[in-house]
Structure formats: structure tokens, C-alpha cells
mmCIF file of C-alpha atoms in Angstrom:
data_model
loop_
_atom_site.group_PDB
_atom_site.id
_atom_site.type_symbol
_atom_site.label_atom_id
_atom_site.label_comp_id
_atom_site.label_asym_id
_atom_site.label_seq_id
_atom_site.Cartn_x
_atom_site.Cartn_y
_atom_site.Cartn_z
ATOM 1 C CA MET A 1 -204.481 73.414 -218.925
ATOM 2 C CA TYR A 2 -201.391 74.386 -220.867
ATOM 3 C CA ARG A 3 -198.920 72.230 -222.746
ATOM 4 C CA HIS A 4 -195.350 73.460 -222.809
ATOM 5 C CA GLY A 5 -193.371 70.830 -224.707
ATOM 6 C CA ASP A 6 -193.312 67.704 -222.588
ATOM 7 C CA LEU A 7 -194.886 69.488 -219.620
ATOM 8 C CA LEU A 8 -198.574 69.885 -218.901
ATOM 9 C CA ILE A 9 -199.569 72.662 -216.523
ATOM 10 C CA LYS A 10 -202.973 71.930 -215.056
ATOM 11 C CA ASN A 11 -205.156 74.382 -213.185
ATOM 12 C CA ILE A 12 -206.398 72.930 -209.878
ATOM 13 C CA THR A 13 -208.645 74.192 -207.114
ATOM 14 C CA GLU A 14 -206.809 72.875 -204.058
ATOM 15 C CA PHE A 15 -203.337 71.599 -203.258
ATOM 16 C CA PRO A 16 -202.874 68.186 -201.676
ATOM 17 C CA ASN A 17 -200.663 67.918 -198.615
ATOM 18 C CA THR A 18 -197.439 69.558 -199.695
ATOM 19 C CA ARG A 19 -194.322 70.966 -198.193
ATOM 20 C CA LEU A 20 -192.920 74.310 -199.166
ATOM 21 C CA VAL A 21 -189.787 74.159 -201.284
ATOM 22 C CA LYS A 22 -189.501 77.758 -202.386
ATOM 23 C CA SER A 23 -190.917 80.892 -200.834
ATOM 24 C CA TRP A 24 -192.587 83.550 -202.868
ATOM 25 C CA VAL A 25 -190.607 86.637 -203.753
ATOM 26 C CA GLU A 26 -191.077 89.093 -206.547
ATOM 27 C CA ASN A 27 -189.460 88.076 -209.817
ATOM 28 C CA ASN A 28 -189.112 84.509 -208.663
ATOM 29 C CA GLU A 29 -187.535 82.026 -211.057
ATOM 30 C CA VAL A 30 -187.210 78.266 -210.916
ATOM 31 C CA ILE A 31 -186.373 75.446 -213.311
ATOM 32 C CA LEU A 32 -189.304 73.070 -213.390
ATOM 33 C CA LEU A 33 -187.639 70.528 -215.651
ATOM 34 C CA ARG A 34 -184.396 70.289 -217.579
ATOM 35 C CA GLY A 35 -183.796 68.031 -220.588
ATOM 36 C CA GLU A 36 -180.984 65.583 -219.962
ATOM 37 C CA ALA A 37 -179.862 65.453 -223.581
ATOM 38 C CA THR A 38 -180.583 68.991 -224.705
ATOM 39 C CA GLY A 39 -179.890 70.816 -221.450
ATOM 40 C CA HIS A 40 -182.890 73.001 -222.231
ATOM 41 C CA ALA A 41 -185.057 73.997 -219.309
ATOM 42 C CA HIS A 42 -188.696 74.760 -218.648
ATOM 43 C CA LYS A 43 -188.539 77.762 -216.342
ATOM 44 C CA LEU A 44 -191.263 79.393 -214.325
ATOM 45 C CA LYS A 45 -190.781 83.099 -213.740
ATOM 46 C CA GLY A 46 -192.910 85.637 -211.916
ATOM 47 C CA ASP A 47 -194.752 85.954 -208.637
ATOM 48 C CA PHE A 48 -195.449 82.483 -207.373
ATOM 49 C CA THR A 49 -194.877 80.014 -204.575
ATOM 50 C CA LEU A 50 -193.655 76.538 -205.390
ATOM 51 C CA PHE A 51 -194.603 73.427 -203.452
ATOM 52 C CA ARG A 52 -193.711 69.801 -203.748
ATOM 53 C CA ASP A 53 -195.413 66.714 -202.356
ATOM 54 C CA LYS A 54 -193.876 63.502 -201.012
ATOM 55 C CA ASP A 55 -193.901 61.995 -204.514
ATOM 56 C CA ASN A 56 -191.869 64.952 -205.796
ATOM 57 C CA THR A 57 -194.754 66.319 -207.836
ATOM 58 C CA HIS A 58 -194.573 70.070 -208.224
ATOM 59 C CA TYR A 59 -197.401 72.449 -207.462
ATOM 60 C CA PHE A 60 -197.351 76.207 -207.582
ATOM 61 C CA GLU A 61 -199.562 79.147 -206.854
ATOM 62 C CA VAL A 62 -199.318 82.193 -209.079
ATOM 63 C CA HIS A 63 -200.172 85.222 -206.949
ATOM 64 C CA THR A 64 -200.369 87.909 -209.608
ATOM 65 C CA LYS A 65 -198.817 86.685 -212.837
ATOM 66 C CA ALA A 66 -196.096 84.355 -214.040
ATOM 67 C CA TYR A 67 -194.948 82.756 -217.247
ATOM 68 C CA LEU A 68 -193.251 79.662 -218.598
ATOM 69 C CA SER A 69 -190.152 79.929 -220.747
ATOM 70 C CA HIS A 70 -187.996 77.476 -222.672
ATOM 71 C CA GLU A 71 -185.262 77.712 -225.294
ATOM 72 C CA GLU A 72 -187.412 76.085 -227.966
ATOM 73 C CA HIS A 73 -190.973 76.839 -226.928
ATOM 74 C CA LYS A 74 -192.864 80.084 -226.884
ATOM 75 C CA ARG A 75 -193.699 81.849 -223.675
ATOM 76 C CA ILE A 76 -196.927 80.910 -221.931
ATOM 77 C CA ASP A 77 -198.432 83.454 -219.546
ATOM 78 C CA LEU A 78 -200.200 82.043 -216.535
ATOM 79 C CA PRO A 79 -202.863 84.005 -214.683
ATOM 80 C CA ALA A 80 -203.185 83.907 -210.901
ATOM 81 C CA GLY A 81 -204.275 80.540 -209.616
ATOM 82 C CA LYS A 82 -203.154 77.132 -208.400
ATOM 83 C CA TYR A 83 -201.446 74.719 -210.743
ATOM 84 C CA THR A 84 -199.794 71.335 -210.872
ATOM 85 C CA MET A 85 -197.150 70.144 -213.281
ATOM 86 C CA ILE A 86 -197.481 66.851 -215.145
ATOM 87 C CA ARG A 87 -194.574 65.363 -217.083
ATOM 88 C CA GLN A 88 -195.280 63.586 -220.339
ATOM 89 C CA ARG A 89 -194.775 59.848 -220.127
ATOM 90 C CA GLU A 90 -194.277 56.846 -222.351
ATOM 91 C CA TYR A 91 -195.282 53.243 -222.144
ATOM 92 C CA THR A 92 -192.719 50.462 -222.058
ATOM 93 C CA PRO A 93 -193.432 46.776 -221.521
ATOM 94 C CA LYS A 94 -191.491 47.053 -218.255
ATOM 95 C CA GLY A 95 -193.475 50.021 -216.998
ATOM 96 C CA ILE A 96 -194.274 53.662 -217.517
ATOM 97 C CA GLU A 97 -191.422 56.116 -217.902
ATOM 98 C CA TYR A 98 -191.230 59.854 -218.202
ATOM 99 C CA VAL A 99 -190.398 61.233 -221.630
ATOM 100 C CA ARG A 100 -186.728 62.219 -221.704
ATOM 101 C CA ASP A 101 -185.251 64.778 -224.043
ATOM 102 C CA MET B 1 -150.058 69.618 -236.932
ATOM 103 C CA SER B 2 -150.339 69.347 -240.691
ATOM 104 C CA GLU B 3 -153.597 69.635 -242.549
ATOM 105 C CA ILE B 4 -154.948 67.866 -245.582
ATOM 106 C CA LYS B 5 -157.677 68.813 -248.007
ATOM 107 C CA LEU B 6 -160.368 66.437 -249.074
ATOM 108 C CA PRO B 7 -163.394 66.664 -251.331
ATOM 109 C CA ILE B 8 -166.556 66.945 -249.337
ATOM 110 C CA THR B 9 -169.623 65.076 -250.485
ATOM 111 C CA ASN B 10 -173.186 66.242 -250.114
ATOM 112 C CA ALA B 11 -173.677 63.573 -247.481
ATOM 113 C CA THR B 12 -170.883 64.883 -245.299
ATOM 114 C CA ILE B 13 -172.079 68.452 -245.696
ATOM 115 C CA ARG B 14 -175.509 67.312 -244.617
ATOM 116 C CA LYS B 15 -174.033 65.629 -241.571
ATOM 117 C CA LEU B 16 -171.968 68.676 -240.731
ATOM 118 C CA LYS B 17 -175.004 70.915 -240.965
ATOM 119 C CA TYR B 18 -176.991 68.486 -238.900
ATOM 120 C CA ILE B 19 -174.401 68.493 -236.177
ATOM 121 C CA SER B 20 -174.153 72.248 -236.199
ATOM 122 C CA LYS B 21 -177.893 72.511 -235.725
ATOM 123 C CA ASN B 22 -178.647 69.685 -233.382
ATOM 124 C CA ILE B 23 -175.988 67.509 -231.907
ATOM 125 C CA SER B 24 -174.000 70.423 -230.593
ATOM 126 C CA LYS B 25 -176.827 71.109 -228.197
ATOM 127 C CA LEU B 26 -176.631 67.716 -226.604
ATOM 128 C CA ASN B 27 -175.281 67.838 -223.109
ATOM 129 C CA VAL B 28 -175.063 64.520 -221.381
ATOM 130 C CA GLY B 29 -171.821 64.141 -219.523
ATOM 131 C CA ASN B 30 -168.296 65.299 -219.030
ATOM 132 C CA LYS B 31 -166.863 63.567 -222.048
ATOM 133 C CA ASN B 32 -169.456 65.139 -224.268
ATOM 134 C CA GLU B 33 -169.317 68.484 -222.557
ATOM 135 C CA LEU B 34 -165.733 68.701 -223.709
ATOM 136 C CA TRP B 35 -167.103 68.627 -227.168
ATOM 137 C CA LEU B 36 -169.728 71.138 -226.264
ATOM 138 C CA ALA B 37 -167.662 73.438 -224.140
ATOM 139 C CA THR B 38 -166.450 75.536 -226.992
ATOM 140 C CA SER B 39 -169.973 76.185 -228.181
ATOM 141 C CA GLY B 40 -170.477 78.525 -225.233
ATOM 142 C CA SER B 41 -173.353 78.588 -222.827
ATOM 143 C CA GLY B 42 -175.477 81.116 -224.645
ATOM 144 C CA GLY B 43 -177.287 78.541 -226.679
ATOM 145 C CA GLY B 44 -175.733 79.354 -230.017
ATOM 146 C CA TYR B 45 -172.997 77.438 -231.740
ATOM 147 C CA ASP B 46 -169.878 79.442 -232.349
ATOM 148 C CA TRP B 47 -167.969 77.746 -235.123
ATOM 149 C CA SER B 48 -165.021 80.090 -234.769
ATOM 150 C CA GLN B 49 -164.476 78.586 -231.328
ATOM 151 C CA PHE B 50 -164.884 74.998 -232.364
ATOM 152 C CA ASP B 51 -163.610 73.965 -235.738
ATOM 153 C CA VAL B 52 -164.782 70.673 -237.032
ATOM 154 C CA GLY B 53 -163.859 68.796 -240.160
ATOM 155 C CA ILE B 54 -164.490 65.435 -241.668
ATOM 156 C CA ASN B 55 -161.731 62.936 -242.285
ATOM 157 C CA THR B 56 -161.222 60.441 -245.050
ATOM 158 C CA LYS B 57 -163.527 57.954 -243.402
ATOM 159 C CA GLY B 58 -166.372 60.422 -243.091
ATOM 160 C CA GLU B 59 -165.772 60.885 -239.406
ATOM 161 C CA PHE B 60 -165.425 64.211 -237.714
ATOM 162 C CA THR B 61 -162.246 65.842 -236.550
ATOM 163 C CA THR B 62 -161.156 69.308 -235.522
ATOM 164 C CA CYS B 63 -158.797 71.845 -236.951
ATOM 165 C CA SER B 64 -155.864 72.466 -234.638
ATOM 166 C CA GLN B 65 -155.275 76.090 -235.489
ATOM 167 C CA SER B 66 -156.424 78.393 -232.742
ATOM 168 C CA GLY B 67 -159.170 80.719 -233.909
ATOM 169 C CA CYS B 68 -159.264 79.099 -237.305
ATOM 170 C CA SER B 69 -162.487 79.915 -239.094
ATOM 171 C CA CYS B 70 -161.848 77.795 -242.151
ATOM 172 C CA ASN B 71 -164.425 75.296 -241.016
ATOM 173 C CA SER B 72 -167.339 77.660 -240.780
ATOM 174 C CA PRO B 73 -170.640 76.100 -241.878
ATOM 175 C CA GLU B 74 -170.444 77.901 -245.210
ATOM 176 C CA ALA B 75 -166.890 76.865 -245.968
ATOM 177 C CA PRO B 76 -167.582 73.332 -247.213
ATOM 178 C CA ILE B 77 -170.063 74.613 -249.754
ATOM 179 C CA ALA B 78 -167.983 77.569 -250.860
ATOM 180 C CA ASN B 79 -164.731 75.704 -251.301
ATOM 181 C CA ASP B 80 -165.864 72.124 -251.595
ATOM 182 C CA THR B 81 -162.952 71.218 -249.372
ATOM 183 C CA LEU B 82 -162.191 71.346 -245.715
ATOM 184 C CA PRO B 83 -158.820 71.726 -244.045
ATOM 185 C CA LEU B 84 -158.488 68.650 -241.927
ATOM 186 C CA LYS B 85 -156.228 67.313 -239.331
ATOM 187 C CA PRO B 86 -155.305 63.716 -240.060
ATOM 188 C CA GLY B 87 -157.018 61.460 -237.607
ATOM 189 C CA LEU B 88 -160.177 59.658 -236.921
ATOM 190 C CA GLU B 89 -161.837 61.286 -234.003
ATOM 191 C CA ILE B 90 -162.917 64.545 -232.495
ATOM 192 C CA ILE B 91 -160.388 66.325 -230.351
ATOM 193 C CA ASP B 92 -160.874 69.253 -228.093
ATOM 194 C CA ASP B 93 -158.407 72.088 -228.423
ATOM 195 C CA SER B 94 -159.589 74.581 -225.944
ATOM 196 C CA TYR B 95 -161.002 73.015 -222.852
ATOM 197 C CA ASP B 96 -159.598 71.028 -219.942
ATOM 198 C CA ASN B 97 -157.589 68.625 -222.035
ATOM 199 C CA PRO B 98 -156.098 70.483 -224.973
ATOM 200 C CA GLY B 99 -155.110 68.117 -227.685
ATOM 201 C CA THR B 100 -156.812 65.160 -226.089
ATOM 202 C CA TRP B 101 -158.227 62.721 -228.548
ATOM 203 C CA LEU B 102 -161.675 61.744 -227.505
ATOM 204 C CA PRO B 103 -162.246 58.053 -228.044
ATOM 205 C CA GLU B 104 -165.431 58.528 -229.984
ATOM 206 C CA LEU B 105 -167.469 61.228 -231.641
ATOM 207 C CA ILE B 106 -170.106 61.764 -229.009
ATOM 208 C CA LYS B 107 -170.955 58.877 -226.789
ATOM 209 C CA VAL B 108 -174.481 60.072 -226.290
ATOM 210 C CA SER B 109 -175.818 56.965 -227.884
ATOM 211 C CA ASP B 110 -174.243 54.107 -229.780
ATOM 212 C CA THR B 111 -177.140 54.201 -232.212
ATOM 213 C CA LEU B 112 -176.738 57.914 -232.837
ATOM 214 C CA TYR B 113 -173.046 57.379 -233.417
ATOM 215 C CA ASP B 114 -173.772 54.514 -235.790
ATOM 216 C CA VAL B 115 -176.233 56.428 -237.958
ATOM 217 C CA LEU B 116 -173.936 59.436 -238.100
ATOM 218 C CA LYS B 117 -171.331 57.121 -239.553
ATOM 219 C CA GLY B 118 -173.848 55.831 -242.072
ATOM 220 C CA LYS B 119 -174.454 52.454 -240.456
ATOM 221 C CA LYS B 120 -177.909 50.951 -240.918
ATOM 222 C CA VAL B 121 -180.004 50.429 -237.825
ATOM 223 C CA SER B 122 -183.386 48.733 -237.613
ATOM 224 C CA ALA B 123 -186.618 50.575 -236.903
ATOM 225 C CA GLU B 124 -187.025 48.403 -233.815
ATOM 226 C CA THR B 125 -183.661 49.556 -232.475
ATOM 227 C CA VAL B 126 -184.646 53.167 -233.051
ATOM 228 C CA ILE B 127 -188.039 52.771 -231.418
ATOM 229 C CA ASN B 128 -186.444 51.214 -228.356
ATOM 230 C CA LEU B 129 -184.073 54.134 -227.772
ATOM 231 C CA PRO B 130 -184.966 55.366 -224.281
ATOM 232 C CA ASN B 131 -184.392 59.078 -224.890
ATOM 233 C CA ALA B 132 -187.090 60.705 -227.051
ATOM 234 C CA GLU B 133 -184.807 63.499 -228.249
ATOM 235 C CA ILE B 134 -182.073 61.100 -229.346
ATOM 236 C CA ARG B 135 -184.735 58.904 -230.966
ATOM 237 C CA ARG B 136 -185.959 61.946 -232.872
ATOM 238 C CA ALA B 137 -182.422 62.884 -233.907
ATOM 239 C CA VAL B 138 -181.731 59.362 -235.159
ATOM 240 C CA ILE B 139 -184.962 59.298 -237.157
ATOM 241 C CA GLU B 140 -184.136 62.694 -238.630
ATOM 242 C CA ILE B 141 -180.755 61.438 -239.815
ATOM 243 C CA ILE B 142 -182.208 58.217 -241.211
ATOM 244 C CA GLY B 143 -185.075 60.139 -242.789
ATOM 245 C CA MET B 144 -188.703 59.979 -241.707
ATOM 246 C CA GLU B 145 -189.869 58.351 -244.913
ATOM 247 C CA LYS B 146 -187.231 55.642 -244.716
ATOM 248 C CA PHE B 147 -187.890 55.025 -241.049
ATOM 249 C CA ILE B 148 -191.633 54.560 -241.541
ATOM 250 C CA LYS B 149 -191.023 52.389 -244.589
ATOM 251 C CA ASP B 150 -188.768 50.177 -242.482
ATOM 252 C CA ALA B 151 -191.147 50.085 -239.511
ATOM 253 C CA LYS B 152 -194.178 49.267 -241.728
ATOM 254 C CA PRO B 153 -196.797 50.506 -239.248
ATOM 255 C CA ASP B 154 -200.562 50.140 -239.484
ATOM 256 C CA VAL B 155 -202.279 53.500 -239.077
ATOM 257 C CA LEU B 156 -204.956 53.159 -236.367
ATOM 258 C CA ASP B 157 -205.943 56.804 -236.321
ATOM 259 C CA ASP B 158 -204.869 60.015 -238.007
ATOM 260 C CA ASN B 159 -205.817 63.233 -236.272
ATOM 261 C CA GLU B 160 -204.816 66.722 -237.370
ATOM 262 C CA ILE B 161 -204.481 67.978 -233.803
ATOM 263 C CA HIS B 162 -203.303 64.950 -231.875
ATOM 264 C CA GLY B 163 -201.185 63.167 -234.484
ATOM 265 C CA SER B 164 -201.191 59.642 -235.838
ATOM 266 C CA LEU B 165 -201.591 56.464 -233.864
ATOM 267 C CA LEU B 166 -199.473 53.683 -235.369
ATOM 268 C CA LYS B 167 -199.064 50.019 -234.645
ATOM 269 C CA VAL B 168 -195.910 48.114 -235.543
ATOM 270 C CA LYS B 169 -196.016 44.338 -235.394
ATOM 271 C CA LEU B 170 -192.947 42.779 -233.818
ATOM 272 C CA GLU B 171 -192.301 39.093 -234.153
ATOM 273 C CA GLY B 172 -192.199 37.331 -230.808
ATOM 274 C CA ASP B 173 -192.863 40.510 -228.876
ATOM 275 C CA GLU B 174 -195.704 42.797 -227.895
ATOM 276 C CA ASP B 175 -196.850 45.036 -230.738
ATOM 277 C CA LEU B 176 -195.568 48.578 -230.610
ATOM 278 C CA THR B 177 -198.199 51.272 -230.463
ATOM 279 C CA LEU B 178 -196.747 54.677 -231.265
ATOM 280 C CA LEU B 179 -198.125 58.171 -231.240
ATOM 281 C CA HIS B 180 -196.535 60.178 -234.053
ATOM 282 C CA VAL B 181 -196.737 63.877 -233.203
ATOM 283 C CA LYS B 182 -195.235 67.090 -234.516
ATOM 284 C CA ASP B 183 -194.200 69.739 -232.023
ATOM 285 C CA PRO B 184 -195.802 73.022 -233.106
ATOM 286 C CA SER B 185 -192.905 75.127 -231.824
ATOM 287 C CA THR B 186 -189.973 73.272 -233.320
ATOM 288 C CA THR B 187 -191.867 71.345 -236.057
ATOM 289 C CA ARG B 188 -189.818 68.325 -234.976
ATOM 290 C CA GLU B 189 -191.560 64.995 -235.157
ATOM 291 C CA TYR B 190 -191.590 62.526 -232.286
ATOM 292 C CA PHE B 191 -192.715 58.942 -231.825
ATOM 293 C CA LEU B 192 -193.966 58.213 -228.332
ATOM 294 C CA ARG B 193 -194.780 54.682 -227.271
ATOM 295 C CA VAL B 194 -198.212 54.283 -225.684
ATOM 296 C CA PRO B 195 -200.094 51.276 -224.267
ATOM 297 C CA PRO B 196 -201.277 48.746 -226.868
ATOM 298 C CA ASN B 197 -204.953 49.242 -225.917
ATOM 299 C CA MET B 198 -205.046 52.831 -227.208
ATOM 300 C CA LYS B 199 -207.641 53.322 -229.946
ATOM 301 C CA THR B 200 -207.361 56.978 -230.972
ATOM 302 C CA SER B 201 -204.628 59.602 -231.200
ATOM 303 C CA ALA B 202 -206.494 61.883 -228.796
ATOM 304 C CA GLN B 203 -206.826 59.098 -226.237
ATOM 305 C CA ALA B 204 -203.135 58.245 -226.600
ATOM 306 C CA ARG B 205 -202.003 61.846 -226.307
ATOM 307 C CA ALA B 206 -204.091 62.401 -223.171
ATOM 308 C CA TRP B 207 -202.610 59.184 -221.759
ATOM 309 C CA THR B 208 -199.072 60.517 -222.196
ATOM 310 C CA PHE B 209 -200.013 63.175 -219.639
ATOM 311 C CA GLY B 210 -201.815 60.749 -217.356
ATOM 312 C CA ILE B 211 -205.291 62.114 -217.897
ATOM 313 C CA GLU B 212 -208.505 61.023 -219.576
ATOM 314 C CA GLU B 213 -209.269 62.114 -223.110
ATOM 315 C CA LYS B 214 -212.429 63.947 -221.969
ATOM 316 C CA ASP B 215 -210.353 66.035 -219.553
ATOM 317 C CA PHE B 216 -207.663 66.950 -222.054
ATOM 318 C CA ASN B 217 -208.740 70.513 -222.802
ATOM 319 C CA LEU B 218 -205.833 72.736 -223.675
ATOM 320 C CA ILE B 219 -206.063 76.503 -223.386
ATOM 321 C CA LYS B 220 -202.717 76.899 -225.101
ATOM 322 C CA GLU B 221 -199.815 74.764 -226.241
ATOM 323 C CA THR B 222 -196.390 75.494 -227.580
#
């Protein structure tokens, strides 16, 4: 697994039931997450297909190669494979919330 | 509009530098985007397009002269003075509402606004800020050492890789358990609240990503 700021990219073997949200094309690019205060974005670029499940969790399959980019974090290259994206979270007495930046 | 010259203290220079480095990147709504609009969308902060000064009360204001570069980041140090427009608040000279006086500096957060103006805020208030980036910015302005001194945490665990696990006792409320981590890319330090039953930094850090400590095996992080 890879940590890219407040995102964890985890290698998985199979996708759960998902629906396609973006078709694969060469030189694909998508914003996985954008900071609400900073406006900075975690972007996924390369040859991949993006999926999303009913809970809005993102999954993607890298067909050949892809990489993560962000204004303040170094590039992370991802080899071919299936991945899921996990957002960092925080505890509050009222419940669990995603980390916001 | 006329300008006045004022001596600039080290504190105001520090604030000005801080804003040039950090606050200008905040982007949280139309009112604040006015303030940001002149910084351009390329990520950098172009001071020639957005001139900012500090008024007699230590608040920030802009120079009204189009293209004025007298407020470049180096200017306060070189001249020890800044040309200022009389007034108390930021205005925007080049966006949708030229000459409009914005009611406050940047309404990102009342707490952020308060500490920028030098007002004291409690560690509890800071810890309860919902946005981690604003929380970090506030702590940076207050000063890490001062913040920790005010919070008086017990150190439960100190781990070179996963950070420090801290507990802050709050009267009449659930204790705060915080993971203190430094981002390796930006070297910025963050405090993330974790459940009170966390025992180690590694356990707490894995929890923030919703996984077990034994499964938290990073190939790379940045």
C-alpha cells in the first residue's frame, strides 16, 4: 500500500460490486480527492479504469502504469493492478470524520 | 487614495511572510476567493498582482495602486516601512468587486482570524477545529512549543516512523487522544484525534486509515 498525504492506496485482488464511473483511455486523468481549504488535489494519471461502489468508495485498475500527483507530495508510480482508495479519518466524540485539509 | 507609512515590527513581518506562504493558498468560498483571485491559478503567489500591507492595528490591507510592487515580500525588510492605505480590512482591487472592502481578513475560520490578529486561543479550541489544515496553520502561528505547553499532554508513545501518541486531559469531557505526525513531504506537523483506546502510535496511525496495525505495510509514502 502507498500513502499519499491523507490518502492510502491499497492493492487488492478483487473489486467488490462496483459501477463504472470512468472508462479507460490512454493518458487518463482524474482527481481522486481535493482539499477544501488548500484546493490541492490528489490526481491519478495514466492508463487506468476508475470504479465507484454504492458507498462512493473509489477503486481503480491500472492496466499498464499510472501515477499519483499532488501539489505538495512527490509522485508515486503505481504498477499494473487493482487498487482501492482509503481516506484518512479522525475520531470525534460524535463519530468518525474524514480528515479535511 | 492616499497612503501612509508605518514602522513594521518583526511580528508583522512574520505574519506577512506566513500569509504569503500559507494562507494565500486557502480556497474556501467566494468571499475568500476574491482575496485569492489575484494570486493566479498556477499555484504561486504573485505579489505584484496582489499588494498587501498592514495597518496601524496590525491588520492587513491592500495598496490601491495598480501594479504597485512596493509591498513585495522583501520590501518590509528592506525599507522597514510599508506604503499603506488607511483602513482596517483587506480590499480587492482587481477582481469582481474593485474597491470593495471585505468585511474581514479571511473568513476561513474565526480562530485563524483571531490568532492572526494576536488573540490568544486555548489549546482545546485549536484541537477542536474541524479542518486539519486550518488546525495546523493555527498551531504554526501560535508556535508548536507554546501549543504543547498549553495543552500539557501525556506522551503515551513516541515512534520515529509513526509519530507521537498524546493524551490531553479535559475537565468534564472525554480525554483527547492525539496522534502528532510530521508529513515527510512538507515537514508540516499535524495533530489528528484518534479513539481514546489507542495504545501506540502505529496502532493509531493505522486506525486513521481504517486498517489494523498488522496490515499497515507501506511500500512508499510521501
